[in-house]
Coordinates of C-alpha atoms in Angstrom, one line a residue:
Chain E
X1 CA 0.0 0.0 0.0
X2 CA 1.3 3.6 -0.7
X3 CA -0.2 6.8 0.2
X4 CA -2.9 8.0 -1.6
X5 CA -3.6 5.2 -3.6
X6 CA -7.5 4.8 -4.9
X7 CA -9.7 2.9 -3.1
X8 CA -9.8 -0.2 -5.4
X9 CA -6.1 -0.6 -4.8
X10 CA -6.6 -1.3 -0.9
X11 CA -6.2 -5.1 0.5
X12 CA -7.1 -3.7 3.7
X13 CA -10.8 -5.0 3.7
X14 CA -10.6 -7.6 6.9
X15 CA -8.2 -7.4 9.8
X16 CA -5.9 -10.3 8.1
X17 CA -5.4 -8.9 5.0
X18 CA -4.7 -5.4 7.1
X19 CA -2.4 -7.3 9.1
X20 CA -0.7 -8.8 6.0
X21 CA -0.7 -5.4 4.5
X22 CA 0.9 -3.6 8.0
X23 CA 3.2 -6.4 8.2
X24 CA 4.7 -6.0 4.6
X25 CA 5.6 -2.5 5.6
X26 CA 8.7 -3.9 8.3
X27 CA 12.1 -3.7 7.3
X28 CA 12.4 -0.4 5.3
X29 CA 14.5 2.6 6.1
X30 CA 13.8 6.1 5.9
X31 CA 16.5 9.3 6.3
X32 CA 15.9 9.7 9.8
X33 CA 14.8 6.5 12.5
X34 CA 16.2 5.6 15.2
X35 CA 18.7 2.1 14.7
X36 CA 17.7 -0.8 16.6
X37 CA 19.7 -2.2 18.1
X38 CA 22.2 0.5 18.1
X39 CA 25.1 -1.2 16.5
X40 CA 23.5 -1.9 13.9
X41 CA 23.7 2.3 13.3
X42 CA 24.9 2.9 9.5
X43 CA 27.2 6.1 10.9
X44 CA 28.6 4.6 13.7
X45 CA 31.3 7.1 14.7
X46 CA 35.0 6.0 13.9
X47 CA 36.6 4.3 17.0
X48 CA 33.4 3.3 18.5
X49 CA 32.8 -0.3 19.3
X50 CA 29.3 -1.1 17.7
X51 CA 28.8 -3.1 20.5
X52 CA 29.2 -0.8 22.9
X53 CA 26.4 1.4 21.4
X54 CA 23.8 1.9 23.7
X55 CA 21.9 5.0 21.3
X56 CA 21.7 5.6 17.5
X57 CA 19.4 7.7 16.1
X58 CA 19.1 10.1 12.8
X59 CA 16.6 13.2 14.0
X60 CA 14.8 14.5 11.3
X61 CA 14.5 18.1 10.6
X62 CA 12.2 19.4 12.9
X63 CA 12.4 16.1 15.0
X64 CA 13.1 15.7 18.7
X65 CA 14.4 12.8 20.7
X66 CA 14.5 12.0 24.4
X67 CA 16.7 9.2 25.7
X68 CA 17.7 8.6 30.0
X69 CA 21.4 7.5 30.0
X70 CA 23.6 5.8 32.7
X71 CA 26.8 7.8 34.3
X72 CA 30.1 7.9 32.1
X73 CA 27.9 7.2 28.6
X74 CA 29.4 9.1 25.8
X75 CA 27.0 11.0 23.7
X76 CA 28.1 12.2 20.1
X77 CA 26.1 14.2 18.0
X78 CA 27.0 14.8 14.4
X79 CA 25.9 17.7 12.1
X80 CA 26.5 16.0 8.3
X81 CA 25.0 18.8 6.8
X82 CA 25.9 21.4 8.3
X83 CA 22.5 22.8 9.0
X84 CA 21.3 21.0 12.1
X85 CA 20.7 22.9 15.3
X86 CA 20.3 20.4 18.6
X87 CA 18.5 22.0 21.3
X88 CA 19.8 20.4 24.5
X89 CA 18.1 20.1 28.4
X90 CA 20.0 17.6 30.6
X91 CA 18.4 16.5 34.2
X92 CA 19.6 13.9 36.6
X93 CA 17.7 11.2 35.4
X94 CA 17.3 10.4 39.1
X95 CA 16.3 13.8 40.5
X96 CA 14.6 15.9 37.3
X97 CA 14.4 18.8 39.9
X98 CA 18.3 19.1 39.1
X99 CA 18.8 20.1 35.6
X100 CA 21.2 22.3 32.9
X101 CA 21.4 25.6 34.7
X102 CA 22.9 27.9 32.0
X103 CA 23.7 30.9 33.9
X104 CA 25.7 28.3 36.2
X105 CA 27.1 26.7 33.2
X106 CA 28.4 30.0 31.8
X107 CA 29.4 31.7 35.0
X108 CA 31.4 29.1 36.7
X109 CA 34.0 28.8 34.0
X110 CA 33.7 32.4 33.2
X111 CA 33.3 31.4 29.4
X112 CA 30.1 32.0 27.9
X113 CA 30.9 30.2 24.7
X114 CA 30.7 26.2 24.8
X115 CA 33.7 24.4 23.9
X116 CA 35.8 20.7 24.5
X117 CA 36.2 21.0 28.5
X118 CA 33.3 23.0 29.3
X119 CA 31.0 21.3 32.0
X120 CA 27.2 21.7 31.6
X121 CA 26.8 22.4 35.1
X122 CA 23.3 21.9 36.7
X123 CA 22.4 24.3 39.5
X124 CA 23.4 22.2 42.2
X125 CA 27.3 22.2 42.1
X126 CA 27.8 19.6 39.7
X127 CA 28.4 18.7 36.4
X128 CA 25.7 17.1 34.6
X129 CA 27.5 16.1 31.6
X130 CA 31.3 17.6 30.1
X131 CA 32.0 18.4 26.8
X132 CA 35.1 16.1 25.3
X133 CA 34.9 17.0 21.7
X134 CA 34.0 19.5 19.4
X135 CA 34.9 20.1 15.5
X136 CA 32.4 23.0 15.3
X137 CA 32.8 25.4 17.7
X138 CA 29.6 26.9 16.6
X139 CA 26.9 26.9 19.9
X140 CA 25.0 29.2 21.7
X141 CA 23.9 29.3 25.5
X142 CA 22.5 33.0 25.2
X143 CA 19.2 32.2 23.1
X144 CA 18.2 29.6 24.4
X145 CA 15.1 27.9 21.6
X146 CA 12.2 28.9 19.9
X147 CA 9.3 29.6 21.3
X148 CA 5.5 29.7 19.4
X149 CA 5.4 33.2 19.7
X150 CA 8.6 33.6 17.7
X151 CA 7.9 30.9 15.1
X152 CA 5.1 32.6 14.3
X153 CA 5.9 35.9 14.2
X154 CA 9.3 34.8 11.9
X155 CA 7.4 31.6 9.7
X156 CA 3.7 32.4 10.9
X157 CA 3.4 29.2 12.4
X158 CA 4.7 27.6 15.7
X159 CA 2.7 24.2 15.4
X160 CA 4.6 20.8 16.8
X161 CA 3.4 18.9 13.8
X162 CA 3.6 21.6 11.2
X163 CA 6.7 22.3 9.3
X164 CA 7.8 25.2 11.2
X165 CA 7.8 23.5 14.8
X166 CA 9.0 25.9 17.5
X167 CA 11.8 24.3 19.5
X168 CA 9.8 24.6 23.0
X169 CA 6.5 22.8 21.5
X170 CA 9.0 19.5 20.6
X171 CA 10.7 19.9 24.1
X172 CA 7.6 20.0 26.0
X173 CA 6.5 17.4 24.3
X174 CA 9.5 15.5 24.8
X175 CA 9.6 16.2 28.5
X176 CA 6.1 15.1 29.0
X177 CA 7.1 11.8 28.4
X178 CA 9.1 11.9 31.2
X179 CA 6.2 12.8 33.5
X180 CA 8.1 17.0 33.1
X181 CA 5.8 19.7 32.4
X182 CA 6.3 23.6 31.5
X183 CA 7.7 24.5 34.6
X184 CA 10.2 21.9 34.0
X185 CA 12.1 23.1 31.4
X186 CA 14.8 25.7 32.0
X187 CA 16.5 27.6 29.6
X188 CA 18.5 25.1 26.7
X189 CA 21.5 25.2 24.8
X190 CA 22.3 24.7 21.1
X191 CA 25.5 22.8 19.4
X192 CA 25.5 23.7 15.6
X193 CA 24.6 26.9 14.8
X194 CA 26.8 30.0 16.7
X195 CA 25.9 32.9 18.0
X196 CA 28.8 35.8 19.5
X197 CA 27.7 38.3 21.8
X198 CA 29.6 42.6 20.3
X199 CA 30.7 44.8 22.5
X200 CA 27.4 46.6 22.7
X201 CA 25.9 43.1 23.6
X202 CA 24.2 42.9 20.3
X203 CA 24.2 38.8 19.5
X204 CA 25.6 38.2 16.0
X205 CA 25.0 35.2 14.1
X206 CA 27.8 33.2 13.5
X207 CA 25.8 30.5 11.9
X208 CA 27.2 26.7 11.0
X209 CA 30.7 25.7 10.6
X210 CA 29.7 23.6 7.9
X211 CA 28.9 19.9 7.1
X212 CA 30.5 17.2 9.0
X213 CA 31.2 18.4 12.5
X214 CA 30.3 16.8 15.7
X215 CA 30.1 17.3 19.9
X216 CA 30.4 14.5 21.8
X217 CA 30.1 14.7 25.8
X218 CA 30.4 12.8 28.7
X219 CA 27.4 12.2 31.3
X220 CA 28.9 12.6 34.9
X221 CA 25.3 11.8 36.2
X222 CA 22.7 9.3 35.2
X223 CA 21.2 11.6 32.3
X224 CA 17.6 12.3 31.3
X225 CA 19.0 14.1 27.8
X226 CA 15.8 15.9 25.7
X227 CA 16.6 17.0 22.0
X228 CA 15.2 19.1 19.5
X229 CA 16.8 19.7 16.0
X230 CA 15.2 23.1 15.2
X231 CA 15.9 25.9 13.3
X232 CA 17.8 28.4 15.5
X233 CA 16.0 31.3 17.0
X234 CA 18.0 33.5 15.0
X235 CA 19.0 32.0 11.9
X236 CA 18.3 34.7 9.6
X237 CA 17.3 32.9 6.7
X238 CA 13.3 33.4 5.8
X239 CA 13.1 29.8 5.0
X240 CA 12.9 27.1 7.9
X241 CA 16.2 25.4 6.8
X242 CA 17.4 22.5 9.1
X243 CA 19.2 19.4 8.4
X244 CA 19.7 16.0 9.9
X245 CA 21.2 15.2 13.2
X246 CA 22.7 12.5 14.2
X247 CA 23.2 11.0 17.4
X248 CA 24.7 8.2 19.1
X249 CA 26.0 6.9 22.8
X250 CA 27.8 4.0 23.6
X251 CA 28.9 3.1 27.3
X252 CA 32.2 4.6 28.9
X253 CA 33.8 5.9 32.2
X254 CA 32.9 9.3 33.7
X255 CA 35.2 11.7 34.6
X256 CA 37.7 11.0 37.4
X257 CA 40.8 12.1 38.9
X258 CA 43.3 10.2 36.6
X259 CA 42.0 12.2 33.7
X260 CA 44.1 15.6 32.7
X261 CA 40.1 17.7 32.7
X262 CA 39.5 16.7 36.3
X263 CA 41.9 19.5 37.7
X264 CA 42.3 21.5 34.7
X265 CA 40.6 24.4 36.5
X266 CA 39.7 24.5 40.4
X267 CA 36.4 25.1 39.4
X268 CA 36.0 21.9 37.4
X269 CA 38.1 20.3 40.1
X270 CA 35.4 21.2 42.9
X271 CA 32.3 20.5 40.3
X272 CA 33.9 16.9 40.1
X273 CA 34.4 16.1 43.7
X274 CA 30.7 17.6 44.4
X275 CA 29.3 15.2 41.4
X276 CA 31.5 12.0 42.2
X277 CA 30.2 12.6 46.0
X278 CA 26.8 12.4 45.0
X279 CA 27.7 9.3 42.6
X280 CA 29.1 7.6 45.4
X281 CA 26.5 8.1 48.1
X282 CA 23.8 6.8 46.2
X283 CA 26.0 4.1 44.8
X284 CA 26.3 4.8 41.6
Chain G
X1 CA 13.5 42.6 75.6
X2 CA 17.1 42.7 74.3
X3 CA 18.4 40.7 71.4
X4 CA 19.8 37.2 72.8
X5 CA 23.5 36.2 71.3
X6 CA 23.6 34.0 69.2
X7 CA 26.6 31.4 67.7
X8 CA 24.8 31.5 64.1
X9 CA 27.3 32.1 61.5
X10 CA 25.0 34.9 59.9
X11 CA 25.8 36.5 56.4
X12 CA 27.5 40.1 57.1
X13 CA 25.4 43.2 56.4
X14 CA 26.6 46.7 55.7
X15 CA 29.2 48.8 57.3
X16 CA 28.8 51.5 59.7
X17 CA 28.6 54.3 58.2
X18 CA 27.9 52.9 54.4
X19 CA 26.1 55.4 52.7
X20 CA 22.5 55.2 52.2
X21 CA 20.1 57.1 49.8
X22 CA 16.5 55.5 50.0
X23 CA 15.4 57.9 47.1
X24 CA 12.5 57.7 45.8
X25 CA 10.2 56.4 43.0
X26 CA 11.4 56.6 39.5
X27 CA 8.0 56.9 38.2
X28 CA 5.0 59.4 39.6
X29 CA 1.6 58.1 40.9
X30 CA -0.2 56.6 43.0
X31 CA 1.9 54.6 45.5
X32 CA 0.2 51.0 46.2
X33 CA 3.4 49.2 48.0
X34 CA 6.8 50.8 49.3
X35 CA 8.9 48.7 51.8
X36 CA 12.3 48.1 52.2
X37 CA 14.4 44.6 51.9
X38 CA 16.5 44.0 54.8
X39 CA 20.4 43.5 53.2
X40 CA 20.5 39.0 52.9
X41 CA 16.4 38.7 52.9
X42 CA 13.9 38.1 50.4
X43 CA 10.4 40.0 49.0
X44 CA 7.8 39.5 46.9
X45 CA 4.6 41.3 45.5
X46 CA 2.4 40.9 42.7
X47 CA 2.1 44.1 40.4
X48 CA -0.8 44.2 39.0
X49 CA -1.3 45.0 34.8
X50 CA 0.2 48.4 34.0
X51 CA 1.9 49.4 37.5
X52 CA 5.3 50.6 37.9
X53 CA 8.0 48.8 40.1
X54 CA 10.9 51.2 41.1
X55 CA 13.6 49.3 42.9
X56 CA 16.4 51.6 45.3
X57 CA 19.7 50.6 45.1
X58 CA 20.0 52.3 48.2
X59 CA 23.6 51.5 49.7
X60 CA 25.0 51.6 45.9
X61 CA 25.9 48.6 43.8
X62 CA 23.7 45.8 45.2
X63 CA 22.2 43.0 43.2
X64 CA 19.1 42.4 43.1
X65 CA 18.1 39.3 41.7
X66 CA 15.1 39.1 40.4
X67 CA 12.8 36.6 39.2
X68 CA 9.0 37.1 37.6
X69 CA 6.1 34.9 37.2
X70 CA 2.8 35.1 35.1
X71 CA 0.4 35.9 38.4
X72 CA -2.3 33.8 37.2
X73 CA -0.3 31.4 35.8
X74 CA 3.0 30.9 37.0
X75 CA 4.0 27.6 34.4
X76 CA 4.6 31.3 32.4
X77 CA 7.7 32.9 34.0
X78 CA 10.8 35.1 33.1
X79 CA 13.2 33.4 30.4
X80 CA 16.7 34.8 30.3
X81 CA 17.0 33.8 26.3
X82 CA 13.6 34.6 25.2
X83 CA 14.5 38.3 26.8
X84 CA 18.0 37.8 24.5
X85 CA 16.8 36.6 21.5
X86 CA 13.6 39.1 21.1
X87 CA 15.8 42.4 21.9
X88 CA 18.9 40.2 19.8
X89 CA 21.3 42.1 22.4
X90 CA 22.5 40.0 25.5
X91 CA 22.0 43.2 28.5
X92 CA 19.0 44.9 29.8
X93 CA 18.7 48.4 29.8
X94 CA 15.9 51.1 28.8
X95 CA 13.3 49.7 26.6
X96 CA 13.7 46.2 27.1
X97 CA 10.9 43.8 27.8
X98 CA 11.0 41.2 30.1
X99 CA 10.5 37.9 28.6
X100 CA 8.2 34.8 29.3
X101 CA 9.4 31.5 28.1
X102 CA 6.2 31.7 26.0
X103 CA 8.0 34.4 24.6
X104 CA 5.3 37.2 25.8
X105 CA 6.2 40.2 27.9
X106 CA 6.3 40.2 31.6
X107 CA 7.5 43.5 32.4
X108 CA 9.2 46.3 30.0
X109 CA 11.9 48.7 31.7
X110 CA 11.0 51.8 31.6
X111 CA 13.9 53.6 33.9
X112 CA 16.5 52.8 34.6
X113 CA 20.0 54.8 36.1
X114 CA 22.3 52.0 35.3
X115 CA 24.3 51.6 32.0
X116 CA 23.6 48.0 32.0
X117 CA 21.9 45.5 33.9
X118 CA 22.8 41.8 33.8
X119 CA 20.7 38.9 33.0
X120 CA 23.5 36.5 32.2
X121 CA 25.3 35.8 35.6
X122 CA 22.5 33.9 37.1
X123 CA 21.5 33.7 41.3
X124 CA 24.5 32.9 43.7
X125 CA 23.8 29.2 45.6
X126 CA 25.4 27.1 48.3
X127 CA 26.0 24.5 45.6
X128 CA 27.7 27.1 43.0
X129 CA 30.1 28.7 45.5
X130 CA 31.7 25.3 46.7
X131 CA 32.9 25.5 43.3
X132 CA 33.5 29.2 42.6
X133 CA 35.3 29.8 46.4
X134 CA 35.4 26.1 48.0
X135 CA 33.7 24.1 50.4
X136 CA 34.7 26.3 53.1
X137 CA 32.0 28.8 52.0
X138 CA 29.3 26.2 51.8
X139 CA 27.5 27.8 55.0
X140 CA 27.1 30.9 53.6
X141 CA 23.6 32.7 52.8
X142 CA 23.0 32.6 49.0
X143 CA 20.2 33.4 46.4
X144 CA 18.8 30.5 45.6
X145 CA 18.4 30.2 49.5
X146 CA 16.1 33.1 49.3
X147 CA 14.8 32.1 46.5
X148 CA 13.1 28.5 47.7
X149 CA 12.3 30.2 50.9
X150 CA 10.2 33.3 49.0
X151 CA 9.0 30.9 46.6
X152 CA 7.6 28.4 48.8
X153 CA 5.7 31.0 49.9
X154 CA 3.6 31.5 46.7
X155 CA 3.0 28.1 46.2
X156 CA 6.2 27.7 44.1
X157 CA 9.2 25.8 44.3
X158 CA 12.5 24.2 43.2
X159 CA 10.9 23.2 39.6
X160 CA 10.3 27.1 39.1
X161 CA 13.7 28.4 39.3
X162 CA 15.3 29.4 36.1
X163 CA 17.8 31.6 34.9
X164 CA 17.0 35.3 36.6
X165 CA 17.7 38.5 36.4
X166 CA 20.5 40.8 38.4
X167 CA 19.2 44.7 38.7
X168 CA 22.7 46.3 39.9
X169 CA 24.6 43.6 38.9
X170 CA 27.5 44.3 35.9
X171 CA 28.4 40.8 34.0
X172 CA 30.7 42.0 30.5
X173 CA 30.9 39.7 28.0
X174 CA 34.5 40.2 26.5
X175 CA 35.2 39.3 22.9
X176 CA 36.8 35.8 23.3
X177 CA 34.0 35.0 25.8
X178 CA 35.3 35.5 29.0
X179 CA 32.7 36.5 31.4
X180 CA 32.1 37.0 35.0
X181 CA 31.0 39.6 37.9
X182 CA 33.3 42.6 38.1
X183 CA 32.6 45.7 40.1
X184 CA 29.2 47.8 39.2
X185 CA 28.0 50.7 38.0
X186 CA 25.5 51.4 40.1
X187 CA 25.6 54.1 43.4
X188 CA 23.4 54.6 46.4
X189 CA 19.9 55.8 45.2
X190 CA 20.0 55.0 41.7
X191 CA 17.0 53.1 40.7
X192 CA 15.2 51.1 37.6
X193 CA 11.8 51.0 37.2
X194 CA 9.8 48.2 35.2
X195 CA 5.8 48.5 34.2
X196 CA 4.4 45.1 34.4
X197 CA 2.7 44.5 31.0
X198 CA 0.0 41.7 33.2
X199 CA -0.1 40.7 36.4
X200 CA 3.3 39.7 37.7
X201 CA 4.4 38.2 40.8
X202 CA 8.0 39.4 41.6
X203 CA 10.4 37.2 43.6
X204 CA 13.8 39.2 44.8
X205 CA 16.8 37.9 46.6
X206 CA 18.7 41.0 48.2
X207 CA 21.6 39.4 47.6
X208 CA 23.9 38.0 50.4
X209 CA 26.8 37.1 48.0
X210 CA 30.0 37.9 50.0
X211 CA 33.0 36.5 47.6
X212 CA 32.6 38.5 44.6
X213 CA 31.9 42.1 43.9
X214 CA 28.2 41.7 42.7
X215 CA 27.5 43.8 46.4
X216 CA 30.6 45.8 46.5
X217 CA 31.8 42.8 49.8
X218 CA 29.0 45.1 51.3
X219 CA 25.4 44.1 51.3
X220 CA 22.8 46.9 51.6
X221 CA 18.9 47.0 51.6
X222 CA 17.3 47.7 49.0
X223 CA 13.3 50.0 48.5
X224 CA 10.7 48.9 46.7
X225 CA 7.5 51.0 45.6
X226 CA 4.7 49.9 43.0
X227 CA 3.0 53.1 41.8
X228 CA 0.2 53.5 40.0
X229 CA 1.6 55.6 37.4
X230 CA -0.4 59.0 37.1
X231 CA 1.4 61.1 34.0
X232 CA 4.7 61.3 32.4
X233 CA 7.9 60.1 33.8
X234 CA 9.6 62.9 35.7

């Protein structure tokens, strides 16, 4: 059966031949699924052990994803086009109530622009997840994501399922399904798409760095990670223009003392003991 | 009956002999609210559609954080980023309007006597300063202290903390990104006044931060007055 096709085409006239015909569907592939299971990904990352893949995933333009994660999975998401935009919220997957705190996550390294060895800090002294790589350099913490009121003032329409979603109608979607409402999501991040902040405070667009990059982090906590690939708030062209992202995790070690980022600053050296000694009260 | 000693580790309040300039509103009209915010404590009001806050810095250089909720509605409250994106410029000043993360205005400022306030550097906690000072500083007083405590008094809590805004406060953003608290611009008796654009309930930390320079290592009270606004602005 295809879309659209006339009536006298259907075999869908009792249950078995509408079994038959739902059943004839399995096994195709479309741009963006997620790959079950995950080593069976197509773009599994170079160095990666398939079999250590515990995520893999192509979000579709406009998509969103949701996955919870253990402590010390690695999480790399690629941008093959250059235009994808991944909106990010990270909770403790244990405690939801702790969660990304972007003031925190700016402040506390006095950086405001995300790059490999910046900890996304939640706003309880730790470090929800760090930042190992990046090939972009491109992100934004200042903007945070669309809302409906933007999308339809830019595209004149804001809807979730309409093809110029606003980033906060796919997250609060997304958290729902988590048992989060409104009031649980804070501000977000983006990888993908910069922005730089003049001298006047006027945020420029810096825009992509081009196809093929990729961020990959670290989750110091158990994770509850929400995603939206949306266009960013201030992307200046008139069309809705967003590409693929991918993303993958696979299971690894979080950070600990042994490794050169532990003490590569004494505030990531404090946000680390406060986040191991949470890890190791409750046993994790 | 006199004051018993205490061995409470209290947060420090001004100096004898700090300056003070309790000024007055920035806005004329009918006054509805005007009380003063010990230096360390909390406050809250709702301003009602169309009223004019006018915050005091009265002892000069002290951040006020400040966080604002949709009265009838709180799921709608200030976003840091929606404020950003609309106004494309990352400080507050004259003219800008106070964001919801439904991307609606709260609140628009409509004087202020500050070059620039911050809405980058976020509330001061317990948690952040073990890792901005150390664990030795753990005890101290901090924002998101007075936060919960206010907040649980409107029915709110932990859930409703985001990102906030620091009246007073000076955060640059340099050109390679560093950022981070420096000394203000502010001076005793200079003021801002927002107009809430619908009913708003306002939380405010008077900030107790003593490691940094966010209250001049000297925290002062601060006034607040709602007005009904009765004319032009003087």
């Amino acid at each position: 059966m295809t879309l659209s096709a006339p009536r006298e085409q259907h075999t869908t006239n009792t249950v078995l031949n509408a079994r038959t015909d739902a059943r004839a569907q399995g096994g195709q592939r479309s741009e963006w699924m997620p790959y079950l299971p995950a080593a069976s990904s197509p773009f599994v990352p170079t160095d990666v052990d398939p079999t250590a893949l515990v995520w893999a995933e192509t979000v579709a333009p406009g998509g969103y994803t949701h996955k919870v994660l253990t402590r010390g999975s690695r999480i790399r998401f690629d941008d093959p086009t250059g235009d994808a935009c991944a909106h990010l919220v990270l909770y403790n997957a244990l405690e939801p109530t702790e969660r990304l705190n972007v003031a925190d996550t700016q402040k506390i390294p006095w950086q405001a622009y995300l790059g490999a060895g910046h900890p996304l800090l939640s706003g309880d002294g730790r470090v929800l997840a760090t930042v190992l790589a990046d090939t972009s350099g491109r992100h934004d913490a200042f903007c945070g994501t669309s809302t409906d009121a933007w999308n339809e003032q830019k595209y004149g329409d804001s809807r979730p399922e309409g093809p110029t979603p606003s980033g906060r109608g796919l997250l609060v979607k997304a958290a729902a399904k988590h048992g989060l409402g409104r009031r649980d999501l804070p501000p977000s991040i983006s990888l993908f798409q910069g922005v730089r902040v003049e001298t006047d405070g006027q945020l420029a667009w810096q825009g992509s760095f081009g196809a093929g990059t990729h961020v990959e982090l670290v989750a110091e906590l158990p994770l509850l990670v929400l995603v939206a690939n949306v266009a960013h708030p201030l992307d200046p062209r008139p069309d809705y223009q967003v590409g693929p992202l991918r993303v993958h995790a696979w299971r690894g070690a979080a950070t600990g003392p042994a490794d050169p980022r532990f003490a590569a600053t004494p505030e990531l050296e404090r946000a680390y003991l406060n986040t191991i000694d949470y890890a190791e009260a409750r046993g994790l | 009956m006199t004051a018993p000693t205490s061995t409470v580790p209290v947060g420090a309040s001004y100096a004898e002999g700090s300056v003070l300039d309790w000024s007055r509103t920035l806005l004329p009209g009918r006054v509805v609210l005007d009380e003063q915010v010990a230096s360390n404590a909390p406050w809250s009001a709702v301003v009602a559609a169309g009223q004019v806050l006018t915050i005091v810095d009265v002892g000069g250089n002290q951040s006020a954080d400040c966080l604002m909720y949709n009265a009838a509605d709180p799921e709608e409250r200030y976003s840091v980023p929606d404020t950003l994106t609309w106004q494309q410029n990352a400080y507050v000043t004259t003219g800008t309007v106070l964001r919801s993360n439904e991307g609606r205005p709260l609140m628009t400022v409509v004087g202020n006597e500050i070059d620039r306030q911050d809405t980058i550097g976020g509330a001061c906690s317990k948690e952040s300063n073990t890792l901005r000072y150390g664990h030795h500083v753990m005890y101290h007083h901090g924002c998101r202290e007075n936060f919960l405590a206010e907040a649980s008094r409107r029915g709110l809590g932990i859930r409703d903390l985001v990102s906030n805004l620091n009246w007073f406060m000076n955060v640059p953003v340099e050109a390679d990104g560093a950022l981070g608290i420096v000394d203000g611009m502010s001076a005793p008796g200079r003021r801002v006044a927002i107009r809430a654009e619908m009913d708003v309930l306002v939380l405010v930390s008077n900030c107790p931060q003593m490691n940094n320079p966010c209250n001049d290592f000297n925290p002062t009270p601060l006034r607040m007055i709602v007005v009904e606004p009765s004319g032009a602005q003087e």
